[in-house]
CSV table of C-alpha atoms in Angstrom, one decimal:
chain,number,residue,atom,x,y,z
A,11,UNK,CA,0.0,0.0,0.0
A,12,UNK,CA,1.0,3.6,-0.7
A,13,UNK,CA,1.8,5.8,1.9
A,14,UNK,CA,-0.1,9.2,2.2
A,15,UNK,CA,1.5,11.5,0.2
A,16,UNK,CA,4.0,9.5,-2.0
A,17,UNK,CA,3.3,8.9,-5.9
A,18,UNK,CA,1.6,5.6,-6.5
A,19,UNK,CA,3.8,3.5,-8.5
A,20,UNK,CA,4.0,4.3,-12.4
A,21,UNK,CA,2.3,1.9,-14.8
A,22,UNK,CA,3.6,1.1,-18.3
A,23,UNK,CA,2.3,2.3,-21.1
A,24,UNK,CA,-0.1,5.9,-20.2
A,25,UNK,CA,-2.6,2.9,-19.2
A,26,UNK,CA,-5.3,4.0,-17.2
A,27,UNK,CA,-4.2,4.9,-13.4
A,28,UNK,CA,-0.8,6.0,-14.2
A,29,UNK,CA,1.3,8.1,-13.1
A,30,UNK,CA,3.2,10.7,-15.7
A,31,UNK,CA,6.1,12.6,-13.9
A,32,UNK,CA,7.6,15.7,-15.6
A,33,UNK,CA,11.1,16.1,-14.9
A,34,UNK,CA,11.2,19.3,-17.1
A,35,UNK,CA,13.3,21.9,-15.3
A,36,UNK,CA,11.1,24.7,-17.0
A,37,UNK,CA,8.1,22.8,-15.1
A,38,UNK,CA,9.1,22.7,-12.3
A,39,UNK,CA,8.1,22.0,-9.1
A,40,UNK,CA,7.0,18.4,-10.6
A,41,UNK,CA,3.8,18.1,-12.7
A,42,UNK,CA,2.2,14.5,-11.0
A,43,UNK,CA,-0.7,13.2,-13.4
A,44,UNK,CA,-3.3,10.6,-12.5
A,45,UNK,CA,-6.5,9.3,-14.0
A,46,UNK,CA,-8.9,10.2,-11.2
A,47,UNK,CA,-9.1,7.7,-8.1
A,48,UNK,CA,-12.5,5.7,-7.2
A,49,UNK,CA,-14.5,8.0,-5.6
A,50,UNK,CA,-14.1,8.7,-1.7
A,51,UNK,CA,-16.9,9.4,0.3
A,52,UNK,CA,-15.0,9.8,3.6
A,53,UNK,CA,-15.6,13.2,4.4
A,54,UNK,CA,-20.3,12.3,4.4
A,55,UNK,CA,-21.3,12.2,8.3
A,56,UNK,CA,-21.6,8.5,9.2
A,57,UNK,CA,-24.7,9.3,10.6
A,58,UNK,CA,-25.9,10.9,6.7
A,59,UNK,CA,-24.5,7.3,5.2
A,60,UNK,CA,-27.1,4.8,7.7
A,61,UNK,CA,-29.9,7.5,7.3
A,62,UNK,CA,-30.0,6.2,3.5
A,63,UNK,CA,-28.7,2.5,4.0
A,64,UNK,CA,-27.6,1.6,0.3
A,65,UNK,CA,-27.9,5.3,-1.6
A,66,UNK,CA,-25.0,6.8,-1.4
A,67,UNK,CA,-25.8,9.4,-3.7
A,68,UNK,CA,-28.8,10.6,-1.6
A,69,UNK,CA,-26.6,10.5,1.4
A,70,UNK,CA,-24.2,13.2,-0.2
A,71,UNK,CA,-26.9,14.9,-1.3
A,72,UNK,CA,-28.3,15.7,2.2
A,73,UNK,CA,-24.6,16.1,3.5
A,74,UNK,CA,-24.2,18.9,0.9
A,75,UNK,CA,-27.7,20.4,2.1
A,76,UNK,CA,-26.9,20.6,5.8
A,77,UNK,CA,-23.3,21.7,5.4
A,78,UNK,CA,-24.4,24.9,3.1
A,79,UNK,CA,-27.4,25.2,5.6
A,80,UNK,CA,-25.2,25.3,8.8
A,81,UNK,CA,-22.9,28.7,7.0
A,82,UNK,CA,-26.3,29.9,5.9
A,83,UNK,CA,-27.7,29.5,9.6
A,84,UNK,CA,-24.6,30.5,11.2
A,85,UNK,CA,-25.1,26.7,13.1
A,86,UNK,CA,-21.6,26.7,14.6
A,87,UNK,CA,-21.8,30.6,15.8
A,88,UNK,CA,-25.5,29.8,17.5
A,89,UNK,CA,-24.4,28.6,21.2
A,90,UNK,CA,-22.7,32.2,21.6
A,91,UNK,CA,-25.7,34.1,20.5
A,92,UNK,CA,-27.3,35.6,23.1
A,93,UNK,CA,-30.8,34.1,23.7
A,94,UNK,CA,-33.1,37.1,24.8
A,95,UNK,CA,-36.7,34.9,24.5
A,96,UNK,CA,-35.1,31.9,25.9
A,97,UNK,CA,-37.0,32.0,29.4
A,98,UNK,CA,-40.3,32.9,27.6
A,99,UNK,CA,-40.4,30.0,25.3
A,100,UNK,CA,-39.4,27.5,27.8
A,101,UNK,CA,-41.7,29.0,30.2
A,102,UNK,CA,-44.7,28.6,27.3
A,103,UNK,CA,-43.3,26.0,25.4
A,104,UNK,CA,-42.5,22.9,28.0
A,105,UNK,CA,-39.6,21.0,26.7
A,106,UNK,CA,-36.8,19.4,28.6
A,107,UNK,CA,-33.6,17.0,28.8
A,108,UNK,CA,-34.7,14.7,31.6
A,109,UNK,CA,-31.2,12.5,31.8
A,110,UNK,CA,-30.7,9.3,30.5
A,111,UNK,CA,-32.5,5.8,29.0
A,112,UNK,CA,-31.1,2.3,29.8
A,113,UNK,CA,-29.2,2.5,26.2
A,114,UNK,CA,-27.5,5.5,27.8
A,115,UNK,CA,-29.5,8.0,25.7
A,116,UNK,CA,-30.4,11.4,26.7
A,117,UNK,CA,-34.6,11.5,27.2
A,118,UNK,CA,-36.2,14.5,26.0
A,119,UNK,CA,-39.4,15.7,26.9
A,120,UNK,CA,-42.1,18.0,25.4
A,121,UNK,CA,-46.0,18.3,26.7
A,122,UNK,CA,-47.5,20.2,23.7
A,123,UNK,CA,-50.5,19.8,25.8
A,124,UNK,CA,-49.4,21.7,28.4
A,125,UNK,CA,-48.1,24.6,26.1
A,126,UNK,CA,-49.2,27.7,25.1
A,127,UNK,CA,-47.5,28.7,22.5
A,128,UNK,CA,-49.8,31.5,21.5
A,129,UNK,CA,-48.6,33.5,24.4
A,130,UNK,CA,-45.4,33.1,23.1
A,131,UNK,CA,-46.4,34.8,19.9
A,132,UNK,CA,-48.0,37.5,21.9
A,133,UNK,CA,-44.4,39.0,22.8
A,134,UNK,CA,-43.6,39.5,19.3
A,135,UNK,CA,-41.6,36.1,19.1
A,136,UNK,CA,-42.2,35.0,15.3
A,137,UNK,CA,-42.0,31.0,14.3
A,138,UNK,CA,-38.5,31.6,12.6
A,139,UNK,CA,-37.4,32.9,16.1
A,140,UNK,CA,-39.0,29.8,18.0
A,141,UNK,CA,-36.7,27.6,15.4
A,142,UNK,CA,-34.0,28.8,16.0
A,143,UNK,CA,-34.3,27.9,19.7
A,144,UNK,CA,-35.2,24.3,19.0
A,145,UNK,CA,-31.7,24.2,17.0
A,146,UNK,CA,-30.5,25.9,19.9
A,147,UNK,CA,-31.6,23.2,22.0
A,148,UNK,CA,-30.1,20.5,19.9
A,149,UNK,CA,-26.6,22.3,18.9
A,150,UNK,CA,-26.3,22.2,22.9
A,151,UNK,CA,-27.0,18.6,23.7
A,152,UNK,CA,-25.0,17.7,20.7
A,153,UNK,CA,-21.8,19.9,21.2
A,154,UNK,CA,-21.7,20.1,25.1
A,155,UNK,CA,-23.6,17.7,26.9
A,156,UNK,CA,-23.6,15.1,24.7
A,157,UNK,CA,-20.5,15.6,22.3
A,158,UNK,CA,-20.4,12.3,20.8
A,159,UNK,CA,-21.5,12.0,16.7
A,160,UNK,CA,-22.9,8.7,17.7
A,161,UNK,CA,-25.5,9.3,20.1
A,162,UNK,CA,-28.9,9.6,19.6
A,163,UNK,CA,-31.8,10.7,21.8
A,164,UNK,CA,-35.2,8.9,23.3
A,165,UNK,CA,-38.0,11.6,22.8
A,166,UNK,CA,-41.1,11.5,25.4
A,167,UNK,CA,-44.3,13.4,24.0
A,168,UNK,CA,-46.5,13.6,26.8
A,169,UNK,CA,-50.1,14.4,24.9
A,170,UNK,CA,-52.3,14.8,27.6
A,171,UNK,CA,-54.8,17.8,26.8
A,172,UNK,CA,-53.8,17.6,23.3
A,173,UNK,CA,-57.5,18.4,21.7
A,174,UNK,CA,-57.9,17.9,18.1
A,175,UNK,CA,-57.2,21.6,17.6
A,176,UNK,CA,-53.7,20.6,17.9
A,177,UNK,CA,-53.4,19.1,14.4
A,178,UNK,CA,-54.2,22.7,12.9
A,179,UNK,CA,-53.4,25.1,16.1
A,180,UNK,CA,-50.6,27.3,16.7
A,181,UNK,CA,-48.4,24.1,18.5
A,182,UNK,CA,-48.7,21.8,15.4
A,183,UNK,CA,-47.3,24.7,13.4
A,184,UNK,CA,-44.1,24.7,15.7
A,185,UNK,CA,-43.8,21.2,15.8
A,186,UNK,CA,-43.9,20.4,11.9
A,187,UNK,CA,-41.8,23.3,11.2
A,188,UNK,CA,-38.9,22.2,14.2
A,189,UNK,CA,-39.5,18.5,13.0
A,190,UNK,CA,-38.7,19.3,9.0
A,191,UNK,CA,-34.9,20.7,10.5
A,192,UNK,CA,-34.3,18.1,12.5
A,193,UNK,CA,-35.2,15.4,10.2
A,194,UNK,CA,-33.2,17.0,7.7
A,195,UNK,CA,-29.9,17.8,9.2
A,196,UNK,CA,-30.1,16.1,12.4
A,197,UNK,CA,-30.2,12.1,11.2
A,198,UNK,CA,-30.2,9.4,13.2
A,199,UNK,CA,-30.4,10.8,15.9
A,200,UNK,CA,-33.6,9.4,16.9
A,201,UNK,CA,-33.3,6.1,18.9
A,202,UNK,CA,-36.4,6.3,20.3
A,203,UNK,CA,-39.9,7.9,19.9
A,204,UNK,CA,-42.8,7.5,22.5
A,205,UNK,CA,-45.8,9.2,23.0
A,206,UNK,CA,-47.9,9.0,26.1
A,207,UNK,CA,-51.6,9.7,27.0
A,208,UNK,CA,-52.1,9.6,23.3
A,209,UNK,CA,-56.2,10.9,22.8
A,210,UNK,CA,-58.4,8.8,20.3
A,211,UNK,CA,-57.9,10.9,17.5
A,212,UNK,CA,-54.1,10.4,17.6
A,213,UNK,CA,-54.7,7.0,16.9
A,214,UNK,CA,-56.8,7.2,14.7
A,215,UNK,CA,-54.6,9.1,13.0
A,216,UNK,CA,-51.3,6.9,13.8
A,217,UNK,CA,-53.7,4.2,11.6
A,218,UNK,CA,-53.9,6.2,8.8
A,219,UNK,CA,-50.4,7.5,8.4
A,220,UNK,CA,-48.1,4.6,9.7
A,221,UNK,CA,-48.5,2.7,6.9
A,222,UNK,CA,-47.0,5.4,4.4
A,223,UNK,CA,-43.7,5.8,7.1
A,224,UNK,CA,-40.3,4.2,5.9
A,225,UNK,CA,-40.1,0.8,8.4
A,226,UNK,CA,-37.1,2.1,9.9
A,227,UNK,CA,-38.5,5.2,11.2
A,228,UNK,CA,-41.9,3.1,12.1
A,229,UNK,CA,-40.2,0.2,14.5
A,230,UNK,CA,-38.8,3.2,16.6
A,231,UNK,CA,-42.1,4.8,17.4
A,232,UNK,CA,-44.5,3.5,20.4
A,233,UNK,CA,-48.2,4.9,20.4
A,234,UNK,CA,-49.7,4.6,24.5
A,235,UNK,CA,-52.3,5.7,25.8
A,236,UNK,CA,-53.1,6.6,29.4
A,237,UNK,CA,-51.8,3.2,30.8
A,238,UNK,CA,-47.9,3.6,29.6
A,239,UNK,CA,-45.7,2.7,32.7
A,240,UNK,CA,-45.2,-0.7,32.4
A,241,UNK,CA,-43.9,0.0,28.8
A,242,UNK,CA,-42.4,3.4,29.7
A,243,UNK,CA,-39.7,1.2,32.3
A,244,UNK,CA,-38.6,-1.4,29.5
A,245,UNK,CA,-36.7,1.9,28.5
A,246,UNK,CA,-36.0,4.0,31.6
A,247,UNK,CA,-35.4,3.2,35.2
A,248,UNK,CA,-37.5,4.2,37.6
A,249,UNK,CA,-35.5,6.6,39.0
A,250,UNK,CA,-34.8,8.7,35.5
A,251,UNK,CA,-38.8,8.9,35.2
A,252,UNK,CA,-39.9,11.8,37.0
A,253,UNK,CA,-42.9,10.6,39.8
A,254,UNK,CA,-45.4,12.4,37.4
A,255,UNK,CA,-44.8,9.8,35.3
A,256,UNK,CA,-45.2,6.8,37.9
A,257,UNK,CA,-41.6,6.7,38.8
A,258,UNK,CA,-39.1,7.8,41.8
A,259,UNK,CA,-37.4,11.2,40.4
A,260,UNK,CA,-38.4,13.5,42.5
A,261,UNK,CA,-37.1,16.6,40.7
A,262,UNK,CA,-39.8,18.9,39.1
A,263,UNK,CA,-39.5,18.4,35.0
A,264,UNK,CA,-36.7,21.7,34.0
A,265,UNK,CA,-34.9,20.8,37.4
A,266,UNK,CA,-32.7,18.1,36.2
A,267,UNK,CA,-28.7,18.8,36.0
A,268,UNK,CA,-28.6,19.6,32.4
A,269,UNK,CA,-31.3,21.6,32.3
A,270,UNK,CA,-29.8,23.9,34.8
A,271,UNK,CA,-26.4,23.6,33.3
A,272,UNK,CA,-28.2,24.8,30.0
A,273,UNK,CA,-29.7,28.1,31.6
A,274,UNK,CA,-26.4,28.7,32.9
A,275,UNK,CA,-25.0,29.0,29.9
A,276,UNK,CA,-27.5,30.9,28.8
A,277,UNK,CA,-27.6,33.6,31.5
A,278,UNK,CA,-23.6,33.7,31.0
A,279,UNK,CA,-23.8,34.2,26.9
A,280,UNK,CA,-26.7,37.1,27.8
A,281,UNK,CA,-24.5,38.9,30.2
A,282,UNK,CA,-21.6,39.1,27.9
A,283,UNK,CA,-23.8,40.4,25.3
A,284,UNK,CA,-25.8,42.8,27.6
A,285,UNK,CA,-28.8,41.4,26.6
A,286,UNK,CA,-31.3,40.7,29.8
A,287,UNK,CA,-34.7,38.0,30.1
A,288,UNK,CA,-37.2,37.6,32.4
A,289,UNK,CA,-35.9,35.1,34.6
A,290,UNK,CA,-38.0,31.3,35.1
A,291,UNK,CA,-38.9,30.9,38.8
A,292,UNK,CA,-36.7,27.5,38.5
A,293,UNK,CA,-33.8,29.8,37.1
A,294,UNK,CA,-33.3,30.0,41.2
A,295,UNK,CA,-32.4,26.8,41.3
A,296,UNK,CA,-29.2,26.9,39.4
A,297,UNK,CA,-27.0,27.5,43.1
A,298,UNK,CA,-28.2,24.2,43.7
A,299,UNK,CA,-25.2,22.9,46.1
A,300,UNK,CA,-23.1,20.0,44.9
A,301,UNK,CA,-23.2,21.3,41.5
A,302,UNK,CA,-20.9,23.3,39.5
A,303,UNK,CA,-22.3,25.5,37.3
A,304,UNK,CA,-20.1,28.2,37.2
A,305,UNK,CA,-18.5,27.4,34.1
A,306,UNK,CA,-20.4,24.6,31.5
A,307,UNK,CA,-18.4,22.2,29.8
A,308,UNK,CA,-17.3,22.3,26.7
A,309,UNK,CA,-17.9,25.8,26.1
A,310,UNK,CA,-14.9,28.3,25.7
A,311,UNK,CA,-14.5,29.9,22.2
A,312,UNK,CA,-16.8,30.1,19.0
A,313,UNK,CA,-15.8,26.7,17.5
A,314,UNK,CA,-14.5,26.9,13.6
A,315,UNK,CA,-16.5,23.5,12.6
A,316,UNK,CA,-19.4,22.2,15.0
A,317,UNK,CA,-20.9,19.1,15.1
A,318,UNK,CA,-23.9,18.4,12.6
């Protein structure tokens, strides 16, 4: 085998895949020919390459998109943006990193039931705005508390008092548009979807559109109604579900250690930007004893290349 950066070894002849050296002093430095080498795909995300298992043109495809929409976004700039309507969102949105599943995969929560996202709205926060928090969300659990290309996340959507207004309401709007981004340049980073306290029409629904889903993304969705613990713990240990949920963890949901170590980071990125918020009444909570949340980790300068 060749090693990296020395000429292959010339063929006879000029047959295809030599190697032509020029030793002309009036060209030099050396002139080094080739025909053009079987095409390398090393530099597509893994995770782009098992999102389309066998289409490797697809895969660079959707590689391409994300990498152009990450300069476009300014993705690897957005954790050192300062976040003025963070507090407001998560106050009217509910949506939380709980800790971790057996697999050892963060669990995220959201209760679209229990949101009102039209207050939201009400402060002059537009859906573009509400976006860009979601990716905000992610490029945090992906870059600092979960740094690892491989991982993946078990999502929890708690429907309870999710009426049918919810499939054309102000909540579905958010959650199609933050589900189109992460679908697209987030792959496989699903291990997991379950929904809880699922109403009728969600079902019926789930009949009607499960059958047109790709298998792969079918088998790792789990429809339950109000009667979910017993399925809920083949995934979680009791103590990583919080006791709303039937299980032992007593901290109130936005309480857990990364949540906290998120709204430090926050509060710290606002204050070097001298942009203020109106404070959550769990932001208290963050001098929590035992944990160090002066400085989160991970974080020290605007990266060059983040993680996609």
């Amino acid at each position: 085998m060749t090693e990296p950066g020395a000429a292959p070894e010339t063929g006879e002849g000029g047959k295809k895949g030599t190697v032509v050296i020029d030793t002309d002093p009036a060209t030099l430095p050396l002139k080094i020919y080739s025909a053009p080498p079987q095409e390398d795909n090393s530099d597509i995300g893994g995770r782009y390459i098992r999102g389309c298992p066998g289409d490797i043109v697809e895969a660079r495809r959707r590689w391409e998109l994300t990498k152009q929409w990450r300069k476009e976004y300014k993705t690897d700039q957005l954790l050192f943006e300062p976040q003025p309507h963070f507090a407001l969102i998560k106050r009217y949105y509910q949506h939380y990193i709980i800790g971790k599943c057996k697999a050892g995969h963060f669990v995220w929560v959201e209760r679209p039931g229990k949101s009102r996202v039209s207050k939201i709205y009400e402060a002059d926060v537009a859906l573009d705005d509400l976006c860009r928090h979601y990716v905000f969300v992610s490029e945090f659990l992906w870059n600092v508390i979960d740094p690892n290309d491989e991982s993946m996340a078990l999502s929890l959507f708690d429907c309870e008092g999710c009426g049918m207004g919810f499939l054309a309401g102000k909540t579905m709007e958010l959650f199609k548009t933050t589900s189109k981004v992460i679908q697209m340049h987030y792959p496989e980073r699903s291990y997991k979807m379950i929904v809880i306290n699922a109403p009728w029409w969600f079902k019926t629904v789930w009949a009607l559109i499960s059958p047109l889903l790709d298998p792969r993304t079918k088998e790792k969705i789990v429809i339950l109604g109000s009667d979910y613990k017993a399925k809920l713990l083949e995934y979680l240990d009791e103590s990583e579900v919080p006791v709303e949920y039937g299980g032992t963890d007593e901290r109130p949901l936005g309480m857990g250690r990364e949540e906290l170590i998120l709204w430090q980071h926050v509060k710290e990125v606002n204050e070097r930007n001298g942009v203020g918020f109106t404070p959550d009444p769990a932001d208290a909570s963050t001098s929590n004893p035992g944990w160090d949340l002066s400085k989160p980790p991970g974080i020290a300068e605007p990266p060059t290349k983040g993680k996609k």
